[in-house]
Coordinates of C-alpha atoms in Angstrom, one line a residue:
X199 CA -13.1 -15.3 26.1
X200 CA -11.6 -16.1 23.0
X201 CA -9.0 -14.0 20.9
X202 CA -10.2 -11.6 18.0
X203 CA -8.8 -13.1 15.0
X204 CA -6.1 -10.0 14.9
X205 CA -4.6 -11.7 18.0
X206 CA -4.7 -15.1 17.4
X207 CA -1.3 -16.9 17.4
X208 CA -1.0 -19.8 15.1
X209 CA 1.2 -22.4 14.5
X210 CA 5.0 -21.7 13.8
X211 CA 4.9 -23.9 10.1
X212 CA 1.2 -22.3 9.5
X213 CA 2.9 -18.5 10.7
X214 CA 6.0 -18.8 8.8
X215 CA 4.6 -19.7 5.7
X216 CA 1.4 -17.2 5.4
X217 CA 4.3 -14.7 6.7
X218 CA 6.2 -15.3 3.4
X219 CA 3.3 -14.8 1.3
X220 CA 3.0 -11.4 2.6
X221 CA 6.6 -10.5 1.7
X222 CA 6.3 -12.0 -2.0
X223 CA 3.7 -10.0 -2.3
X224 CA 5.5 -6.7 -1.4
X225 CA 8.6 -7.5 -2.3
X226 CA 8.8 -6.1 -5.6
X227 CA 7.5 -2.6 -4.1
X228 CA 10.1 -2.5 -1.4
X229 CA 13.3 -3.0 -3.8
X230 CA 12.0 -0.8 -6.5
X231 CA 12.2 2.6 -4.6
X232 CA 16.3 2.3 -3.8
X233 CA 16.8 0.7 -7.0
X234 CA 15.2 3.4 -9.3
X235 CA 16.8 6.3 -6.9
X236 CA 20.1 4.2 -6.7
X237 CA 20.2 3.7 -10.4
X238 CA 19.9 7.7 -10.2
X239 CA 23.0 8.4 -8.7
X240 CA 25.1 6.1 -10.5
X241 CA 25.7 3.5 -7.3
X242 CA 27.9 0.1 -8.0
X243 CA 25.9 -2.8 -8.2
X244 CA 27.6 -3.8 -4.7
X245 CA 26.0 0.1 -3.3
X246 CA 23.0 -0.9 -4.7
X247 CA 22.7 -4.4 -3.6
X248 CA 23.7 -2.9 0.1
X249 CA 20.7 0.1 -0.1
X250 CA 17.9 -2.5 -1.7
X251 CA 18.8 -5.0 1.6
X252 CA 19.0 -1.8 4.0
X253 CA 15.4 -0.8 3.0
X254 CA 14.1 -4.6 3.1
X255 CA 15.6 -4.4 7.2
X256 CA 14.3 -1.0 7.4
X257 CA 10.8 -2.3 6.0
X258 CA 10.8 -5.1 8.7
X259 CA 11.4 -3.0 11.8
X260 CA 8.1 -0.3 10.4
X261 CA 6.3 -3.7 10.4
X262 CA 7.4 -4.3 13.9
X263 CA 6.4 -1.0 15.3
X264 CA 2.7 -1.3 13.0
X265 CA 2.1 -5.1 13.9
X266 CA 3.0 -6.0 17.5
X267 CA 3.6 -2.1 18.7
X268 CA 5.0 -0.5 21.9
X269 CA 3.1 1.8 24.4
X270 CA 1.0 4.5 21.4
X271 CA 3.2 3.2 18.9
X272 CA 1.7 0.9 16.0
X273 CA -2.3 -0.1 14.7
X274 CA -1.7 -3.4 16.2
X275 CA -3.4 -4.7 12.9
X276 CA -2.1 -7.1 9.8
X277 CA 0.1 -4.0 8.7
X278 CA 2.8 -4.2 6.5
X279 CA 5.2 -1.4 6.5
X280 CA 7.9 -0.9 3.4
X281 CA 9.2 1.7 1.4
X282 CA 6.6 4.1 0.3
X283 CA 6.7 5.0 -3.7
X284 CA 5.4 8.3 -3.6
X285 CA 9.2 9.8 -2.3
X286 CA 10.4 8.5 -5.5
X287 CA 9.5 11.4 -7.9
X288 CA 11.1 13.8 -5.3
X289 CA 13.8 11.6 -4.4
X290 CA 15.7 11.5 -7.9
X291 CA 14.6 15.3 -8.6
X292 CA 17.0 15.6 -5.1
X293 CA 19.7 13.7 -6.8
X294 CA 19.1 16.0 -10.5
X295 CA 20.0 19.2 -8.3
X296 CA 22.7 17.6 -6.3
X297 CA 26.2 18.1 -8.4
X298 CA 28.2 16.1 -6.3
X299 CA 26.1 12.5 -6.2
X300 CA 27.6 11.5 -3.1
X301 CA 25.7 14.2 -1.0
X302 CA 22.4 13.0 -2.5
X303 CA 22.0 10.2 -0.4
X304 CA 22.8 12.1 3.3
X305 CA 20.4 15.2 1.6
X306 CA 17.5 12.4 1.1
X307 CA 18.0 11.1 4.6
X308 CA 18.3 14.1 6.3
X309 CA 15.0 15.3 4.7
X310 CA 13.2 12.1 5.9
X311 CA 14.5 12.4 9.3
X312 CA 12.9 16.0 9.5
X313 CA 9.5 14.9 7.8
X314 CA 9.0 11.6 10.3
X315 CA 9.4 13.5 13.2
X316 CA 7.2 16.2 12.7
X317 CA 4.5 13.6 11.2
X318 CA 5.3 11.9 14.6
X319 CA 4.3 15.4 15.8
X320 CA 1.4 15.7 13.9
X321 CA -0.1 11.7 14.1
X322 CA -2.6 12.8 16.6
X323 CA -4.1 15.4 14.6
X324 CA -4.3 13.6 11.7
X325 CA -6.0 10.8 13.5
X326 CA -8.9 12.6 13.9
X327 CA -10.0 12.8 10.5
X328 CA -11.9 9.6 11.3
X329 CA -15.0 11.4 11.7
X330 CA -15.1 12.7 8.1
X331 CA -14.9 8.8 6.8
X332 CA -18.2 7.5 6.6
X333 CA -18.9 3.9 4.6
X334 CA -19.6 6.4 1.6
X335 CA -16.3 7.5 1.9
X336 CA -14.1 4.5 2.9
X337 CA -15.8 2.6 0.2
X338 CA -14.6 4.7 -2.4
X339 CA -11.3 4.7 -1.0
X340 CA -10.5 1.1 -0.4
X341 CA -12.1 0.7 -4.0
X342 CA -9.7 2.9 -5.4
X343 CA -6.9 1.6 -4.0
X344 CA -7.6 -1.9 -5.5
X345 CA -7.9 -0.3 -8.7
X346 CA -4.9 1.8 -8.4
X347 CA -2.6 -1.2 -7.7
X348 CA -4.3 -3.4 -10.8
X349 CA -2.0 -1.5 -13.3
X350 CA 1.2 -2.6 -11.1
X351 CA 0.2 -6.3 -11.3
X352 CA -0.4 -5.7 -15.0
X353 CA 3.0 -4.4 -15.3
X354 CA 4.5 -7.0 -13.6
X355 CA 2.8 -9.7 -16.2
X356 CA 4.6 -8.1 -18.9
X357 CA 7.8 -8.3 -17.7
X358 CA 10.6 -6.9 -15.7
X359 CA 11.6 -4.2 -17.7
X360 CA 9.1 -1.6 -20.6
X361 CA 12.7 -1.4 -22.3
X362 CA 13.5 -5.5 -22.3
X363 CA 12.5 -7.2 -25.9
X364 CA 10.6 -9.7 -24.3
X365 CA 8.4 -7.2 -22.6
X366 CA 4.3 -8.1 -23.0
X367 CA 6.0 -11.2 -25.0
X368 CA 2.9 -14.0 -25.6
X369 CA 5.5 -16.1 -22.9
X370 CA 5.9 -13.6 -20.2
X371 CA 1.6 -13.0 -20.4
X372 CA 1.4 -16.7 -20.7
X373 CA 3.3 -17.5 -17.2
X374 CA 1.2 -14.6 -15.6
X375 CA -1.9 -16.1 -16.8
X376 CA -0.6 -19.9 -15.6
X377 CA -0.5 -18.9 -12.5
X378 CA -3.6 -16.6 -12.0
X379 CA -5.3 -20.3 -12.8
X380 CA -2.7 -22.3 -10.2
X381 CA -4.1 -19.5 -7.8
X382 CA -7.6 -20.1 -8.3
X383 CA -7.5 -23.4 -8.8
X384 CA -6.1 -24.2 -5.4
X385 CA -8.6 -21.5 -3.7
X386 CA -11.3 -23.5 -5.5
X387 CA -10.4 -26.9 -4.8
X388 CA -8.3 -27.3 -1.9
X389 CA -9.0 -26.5 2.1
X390 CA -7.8 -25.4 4.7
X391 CA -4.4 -24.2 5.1
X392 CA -3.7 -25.3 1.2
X393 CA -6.1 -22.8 0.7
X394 CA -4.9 -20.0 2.3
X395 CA -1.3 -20.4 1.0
X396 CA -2.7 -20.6 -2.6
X397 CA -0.7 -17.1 -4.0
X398 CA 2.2 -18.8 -1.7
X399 CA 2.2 -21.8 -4.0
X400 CA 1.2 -20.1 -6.9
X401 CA 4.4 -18.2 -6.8
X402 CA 6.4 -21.5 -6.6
X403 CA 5.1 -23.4 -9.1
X404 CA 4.8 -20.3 -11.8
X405 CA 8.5 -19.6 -10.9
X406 CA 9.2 -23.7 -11.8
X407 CA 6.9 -23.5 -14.5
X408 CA 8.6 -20.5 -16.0
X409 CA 12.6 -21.7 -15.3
X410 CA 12.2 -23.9 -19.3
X411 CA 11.3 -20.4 -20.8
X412 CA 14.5 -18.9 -19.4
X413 CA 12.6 -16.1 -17.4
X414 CA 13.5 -17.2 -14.0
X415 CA 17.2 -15.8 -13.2
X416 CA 19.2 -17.7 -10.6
X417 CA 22.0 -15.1 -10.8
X418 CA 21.0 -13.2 -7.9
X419 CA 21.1 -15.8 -5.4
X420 CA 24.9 -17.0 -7.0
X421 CA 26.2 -13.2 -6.2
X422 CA 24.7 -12.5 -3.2
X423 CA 26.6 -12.7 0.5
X424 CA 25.6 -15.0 3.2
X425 CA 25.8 -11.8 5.6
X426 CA 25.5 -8.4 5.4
X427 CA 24.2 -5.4 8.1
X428 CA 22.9 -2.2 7.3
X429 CA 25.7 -0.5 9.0
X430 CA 24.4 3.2 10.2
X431 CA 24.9 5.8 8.0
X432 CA 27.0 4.2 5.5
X433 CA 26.4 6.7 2.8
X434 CA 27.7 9.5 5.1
X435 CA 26.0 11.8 8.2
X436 CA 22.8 13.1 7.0
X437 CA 22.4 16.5 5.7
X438 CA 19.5 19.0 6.5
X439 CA 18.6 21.4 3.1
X440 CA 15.4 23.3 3.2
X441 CA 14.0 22.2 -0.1
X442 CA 14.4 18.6 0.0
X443 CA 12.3 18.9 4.0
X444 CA 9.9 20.5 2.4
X445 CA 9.3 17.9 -1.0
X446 CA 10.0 15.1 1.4
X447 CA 7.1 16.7 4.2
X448 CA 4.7 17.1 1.5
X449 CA 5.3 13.2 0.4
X450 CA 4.4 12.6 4.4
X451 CA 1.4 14.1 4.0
X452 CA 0.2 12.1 1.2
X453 CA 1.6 8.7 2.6
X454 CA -0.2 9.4 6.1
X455 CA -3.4 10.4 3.7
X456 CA -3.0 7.0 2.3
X457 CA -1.9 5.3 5.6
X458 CA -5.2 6.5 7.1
X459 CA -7.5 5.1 3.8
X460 CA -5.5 1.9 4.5
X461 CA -6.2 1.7 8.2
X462 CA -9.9 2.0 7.6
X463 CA -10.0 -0.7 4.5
X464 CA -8.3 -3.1 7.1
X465 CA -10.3 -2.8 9.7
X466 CA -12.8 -3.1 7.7
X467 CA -11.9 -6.2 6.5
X468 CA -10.6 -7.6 9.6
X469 CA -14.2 -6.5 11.5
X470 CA -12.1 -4.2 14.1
X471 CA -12.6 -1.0 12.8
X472 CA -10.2 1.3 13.1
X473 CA -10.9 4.6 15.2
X474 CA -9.3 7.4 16.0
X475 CA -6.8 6.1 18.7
X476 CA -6.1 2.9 16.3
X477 CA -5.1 5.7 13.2
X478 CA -3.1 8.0 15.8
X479 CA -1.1 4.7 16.8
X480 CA -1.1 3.0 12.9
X481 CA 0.3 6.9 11.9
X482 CA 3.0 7.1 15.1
X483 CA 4.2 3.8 13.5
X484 CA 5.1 5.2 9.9
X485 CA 5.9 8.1 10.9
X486 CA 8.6 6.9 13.4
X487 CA 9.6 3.9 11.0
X488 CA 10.0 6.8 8.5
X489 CA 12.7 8.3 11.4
X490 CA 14.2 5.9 12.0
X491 CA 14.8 4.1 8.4
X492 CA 17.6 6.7 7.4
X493 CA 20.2 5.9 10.4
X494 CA 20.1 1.9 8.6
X495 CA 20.4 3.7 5.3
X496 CA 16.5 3.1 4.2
X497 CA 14.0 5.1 2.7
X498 CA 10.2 6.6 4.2
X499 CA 8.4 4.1 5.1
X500 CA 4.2 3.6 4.9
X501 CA 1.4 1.4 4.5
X502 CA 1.8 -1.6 1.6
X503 CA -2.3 -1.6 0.2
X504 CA -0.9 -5.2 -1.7
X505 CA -0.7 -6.8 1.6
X506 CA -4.6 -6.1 2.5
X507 CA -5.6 -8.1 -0.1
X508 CA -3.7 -10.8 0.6
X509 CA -5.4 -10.5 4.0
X510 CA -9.0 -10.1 2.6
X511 CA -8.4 -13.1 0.5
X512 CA -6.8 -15.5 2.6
X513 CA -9.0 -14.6 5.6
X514 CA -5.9 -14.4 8.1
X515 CA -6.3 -12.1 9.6
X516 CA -3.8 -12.4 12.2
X517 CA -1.3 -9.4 13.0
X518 CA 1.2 -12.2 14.4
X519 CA 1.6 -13.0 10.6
X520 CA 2.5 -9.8 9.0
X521 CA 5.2 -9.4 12.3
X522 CA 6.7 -12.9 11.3
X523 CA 6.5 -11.4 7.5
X524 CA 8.2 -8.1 9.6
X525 CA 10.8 -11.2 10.5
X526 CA 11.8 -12.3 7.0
X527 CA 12.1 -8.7 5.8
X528 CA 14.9 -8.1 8.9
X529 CA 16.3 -11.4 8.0
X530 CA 16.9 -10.4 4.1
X531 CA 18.3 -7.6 5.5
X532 CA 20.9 -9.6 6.9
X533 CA 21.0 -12.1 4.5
X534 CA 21.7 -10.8 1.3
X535 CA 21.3 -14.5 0.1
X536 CA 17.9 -14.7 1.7
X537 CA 16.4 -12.0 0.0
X538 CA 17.9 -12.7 -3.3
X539 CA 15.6 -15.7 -2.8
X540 CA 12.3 -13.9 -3.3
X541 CA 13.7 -12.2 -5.9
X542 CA 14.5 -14.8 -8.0
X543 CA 10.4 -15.3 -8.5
X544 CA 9.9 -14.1 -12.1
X545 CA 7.1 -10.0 -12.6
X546 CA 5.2 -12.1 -14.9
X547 CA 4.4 -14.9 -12.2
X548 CA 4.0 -11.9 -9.7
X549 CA 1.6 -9.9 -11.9
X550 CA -0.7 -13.3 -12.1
X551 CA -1.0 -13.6 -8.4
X552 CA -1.0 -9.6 -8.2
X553 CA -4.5 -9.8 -10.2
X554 CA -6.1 -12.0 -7.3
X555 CA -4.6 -9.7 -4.5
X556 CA -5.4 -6.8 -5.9
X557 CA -9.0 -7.3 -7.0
X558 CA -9.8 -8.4 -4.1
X559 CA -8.7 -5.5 -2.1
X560 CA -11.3 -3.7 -5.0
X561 CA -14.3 -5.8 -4.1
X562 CA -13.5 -5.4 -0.5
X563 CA -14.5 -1.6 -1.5
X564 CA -17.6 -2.6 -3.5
X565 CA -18.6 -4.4 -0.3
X566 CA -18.1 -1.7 1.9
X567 CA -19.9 0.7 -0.4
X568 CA -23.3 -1.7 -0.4
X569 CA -23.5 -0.3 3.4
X570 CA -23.3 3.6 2.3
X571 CA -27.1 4.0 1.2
X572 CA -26.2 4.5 -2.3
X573 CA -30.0 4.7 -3.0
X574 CA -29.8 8.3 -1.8
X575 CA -28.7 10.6 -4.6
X576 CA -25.7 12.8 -2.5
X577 CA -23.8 9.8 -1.7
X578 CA -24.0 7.9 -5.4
X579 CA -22.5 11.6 -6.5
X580 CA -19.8 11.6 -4.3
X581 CA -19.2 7.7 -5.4
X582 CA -19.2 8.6 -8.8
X583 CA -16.7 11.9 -8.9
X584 CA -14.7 10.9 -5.7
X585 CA -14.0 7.4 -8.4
X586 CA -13.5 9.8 -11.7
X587 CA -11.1 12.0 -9.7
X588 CA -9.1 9.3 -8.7
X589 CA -8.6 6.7 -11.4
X590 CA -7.4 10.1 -13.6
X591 CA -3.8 9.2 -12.5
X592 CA -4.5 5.9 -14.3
X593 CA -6.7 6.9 -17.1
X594 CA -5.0 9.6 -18.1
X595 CA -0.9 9.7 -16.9
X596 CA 0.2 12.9 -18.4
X597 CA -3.4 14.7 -17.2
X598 CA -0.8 16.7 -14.4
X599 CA 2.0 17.0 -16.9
X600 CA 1.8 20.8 -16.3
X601 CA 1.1 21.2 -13.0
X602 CA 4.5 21.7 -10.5
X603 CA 6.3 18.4 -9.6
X604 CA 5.4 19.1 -5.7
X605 CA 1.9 19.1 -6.8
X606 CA 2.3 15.9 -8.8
X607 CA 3.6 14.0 -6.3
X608 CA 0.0 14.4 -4.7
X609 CA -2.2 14.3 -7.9
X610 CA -0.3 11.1 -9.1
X611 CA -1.3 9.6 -6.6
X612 CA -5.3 8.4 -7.1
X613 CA -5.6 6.9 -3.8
X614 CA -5.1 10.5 -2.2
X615 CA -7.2 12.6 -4.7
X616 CA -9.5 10.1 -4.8
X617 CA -9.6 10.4 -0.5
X618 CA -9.5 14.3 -0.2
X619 CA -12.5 14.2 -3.0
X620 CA -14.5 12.1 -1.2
X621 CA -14.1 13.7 2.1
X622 CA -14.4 17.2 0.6
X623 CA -17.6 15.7 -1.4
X624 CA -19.5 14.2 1.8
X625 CA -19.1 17.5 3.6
X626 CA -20.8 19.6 1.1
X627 CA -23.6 16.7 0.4
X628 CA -24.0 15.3 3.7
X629 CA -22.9 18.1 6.3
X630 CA -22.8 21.4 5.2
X631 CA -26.5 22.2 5.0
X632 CA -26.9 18.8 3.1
X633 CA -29.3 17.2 5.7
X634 CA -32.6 18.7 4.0
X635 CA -31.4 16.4 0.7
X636 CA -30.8 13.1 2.9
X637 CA -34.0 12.0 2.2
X638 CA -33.7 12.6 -1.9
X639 CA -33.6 8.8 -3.8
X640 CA -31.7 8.5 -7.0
X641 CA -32.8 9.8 -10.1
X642 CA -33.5 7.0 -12.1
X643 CA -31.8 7.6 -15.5
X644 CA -35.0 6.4 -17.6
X645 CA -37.6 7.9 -15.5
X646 CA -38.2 12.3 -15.6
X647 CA -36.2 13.8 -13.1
X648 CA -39.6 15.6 -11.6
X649 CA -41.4 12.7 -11.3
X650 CA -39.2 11.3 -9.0
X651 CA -38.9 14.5 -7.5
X652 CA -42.5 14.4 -6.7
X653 CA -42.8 10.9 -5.5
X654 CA -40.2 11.6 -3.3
X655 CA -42.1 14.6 -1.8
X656 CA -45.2 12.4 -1.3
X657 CA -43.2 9.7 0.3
X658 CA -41.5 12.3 2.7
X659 CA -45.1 14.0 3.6
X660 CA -46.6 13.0 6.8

């Protein structure tokens, strides 16, 4: 009997290669976290350089656990693992109430110690959640989350920096547009393996394209070392404080909400549907990565959503991939030279192939929601609020400006609103005495409500 797809070893060019596409298309999302929170504390550009590389090894090890797993540990699907954004916010408010800067670091790590192990604790739990995610609900979710990441690749097209003069320049939208057509040029007229490497090559020839324009910066790879290791606790034993726990548990929360949406879009997509065992092991994986990433001096780790489109569009679906992805990550971790590599590749070029990845992870959603009966009324409701709810974090940015920043850290984030809304939404519609209204079609907006009403009654009557 043949392997699923999710096990299927492929060659070592054919694995390396599609490996690297999956870290240049996280890369940007794993080195952002330490560099905003490093920035923060005032670190030397050597510190920083040594915390971005410890969270790139950190990031390949949670990939490890999530990809090729051991005993209940890890989904055992395409999963890649990096630093989770949503510990930023309460990351730098740590180092804003920390008056001597060198305890900030120890504080942060001793806070995500605490919060992986009792999301270790709690994985199983959690996991069974699965029941309240219908294709109504999923659909949303794995919609959102395309949607929510389309800003970040528009971002990334205007430049490196909102404070740079050349940001959202005609040049730097120019190179992200040049490559958006490389992209789907080669997934239009190529085959094969061409074909699935297309963001791969995209990547390289924007970044050649854009090296005349003076946008591509070789610097990085001139200053980097040849070797470096993420030597344990470099920034000093961890220390345990009560209020960065609980800000850090409450960012565990949301990253195992998201974790969980995540799981469900990829199996989805990679037709092994994740159930309740699958989430307990995918959460035991982030969870313990989380744990673990302090002692190499890294951050808490979770689910990259980037990476499933890659997968949806490429079609590899092969775990064996992401692990070998897992491998480059460890190996910039090492080789400070290595991952200066990657970054040499220019935002704007990233945010052209970001468009493709990302979309794609949107109409993955679309797809899923063509399976959730949306000709019954409930479940275009919760569709249409569960969608509102979340894309506010986008629509409107300051909407939570007065809230608490704990609370924040959960209402910025769409993906998680956007989940909890949905799930909240299908109980009341579809559970909670909601089974009487199953049968209800949708109001269509040109026709009287009690028409339909009616014509639904004498459809339903024996």
């Amino acid at each position: 009997m043949a392997d699923h797809p999710v096990d299927e070893k492929l060659p070592p060019l054919k694995m390396a290669t599609t490996g690297l596409q999956h870290v240049a298309a996280m890369y940007a999302g794993v080195v952002a976290p330490p560099l905003i929170v490093g920035a923060a504390i005032g670190l030397s550009a050597t510190e920083l350089t040594f915390l971005t590389g410890a969270c790139l090894f950190t990031a390949g090890l949670a990939t490890f656990l999530q990809t090729l797993g051991i005993w209940k540990i890890g989904a055992r699907l395409p999963f890649v693992n990096g630093v989770t954004f949503a510990g930023v916010a309460p990351m730098t408010a740590v180092v804003a109430a920390t008056d001597d800067k060198s305890d900030a670091l120890p504080i942060i790590f001793g806070a995500v110690i605490v919060a992986g192990l009792l999301g270790f604790i709690a994985a199983p739990f959690f996991s069974k959640a699965i029941r309240f995610f219908p294709p109504v609900v999923t659909g949303t979710v794995i919609t959102l989350i395309g949607i929510s990441l389309l800003p970040v690749a528009f971002g990334w097209a205007q430049g490196s920096s909102p404070t740079a003069d050349d940001f959202g320049s005609g040049t730097n939208l120019g190179l992200a547009a040049i490559t958006l057509v490389i992209v789907l040029l080669l997934r239009r007229f190529t085959r094969g393996f061409v074909k699935q490497i297309a963001v791969l090559l995209g990547l390289v020839a924007g970044t050649i394209i854009a090296i005349p324009f003076g946008v591509t910066d070789f610097g990085p790879v001139a200053d980097a070392d040849i070797v470096g290791f993420p030597t344990p606790f470099h920034f000093g034993a961890p220390q345990f404080q009560v209020a960065a726990i609980l800000s850090m548990c409450v960012v565990m929360v949301v990253s195992m909400t998201e974790s969980t949406a995540d799981m469900l879009a990829l199996g989805e997509i990679v037709d092994r549907k994740a159930d309740e065992k699958t989430i307990a092991a995918g959460l035991r994986a982030d969870t313990l990565g989380s744990a673990i990433s302090p002692v190499f001096n890294g951050f808490m780790c979770s689910a990259f959503a980037q990476n499933i489109g890659l997968v949806a569009m490429t079609k590899i679906r092969s775990r064996y991939v992401v692990a070998a992805g897992g491998g480059f990550l460890v190996l910039m971790g090492l080789c400070p030279m290595a991952a200066s590599l990657i970054a040499v590749v220019p935002r704007p070029v990233l945010g052209g192939a970001g468009v493709v990845l990302f979309g794609s992870v949107a109409a993955s959603g679309i797809q899923t929601l063509v399976r959730a009966s949306l000709d019954k009324d409930n479940n275009v409701l919760i569709v249409a609020v569960s969608l509102a709810v979340g894309l506010i974090p986008i629509a409107a940015p300051e909407f939570y400006h007065a809230f608490p920043e704990n609370a924040k850290i959960i209402l910025d984030s769409g993906i998680s609103t956007g989940c909890v809304a949905a799930v909240l939404l299908n109980l009341v519609f579809n559970h909670i005495g909601g089974r009487d209204r199953d049968a209800e079609e949708v109001t269509h907006p040109m026709e009287a409500g009690e028409e339909i009403t009616e014509a639904s009654r004498a459809t339903a009557a024996p």
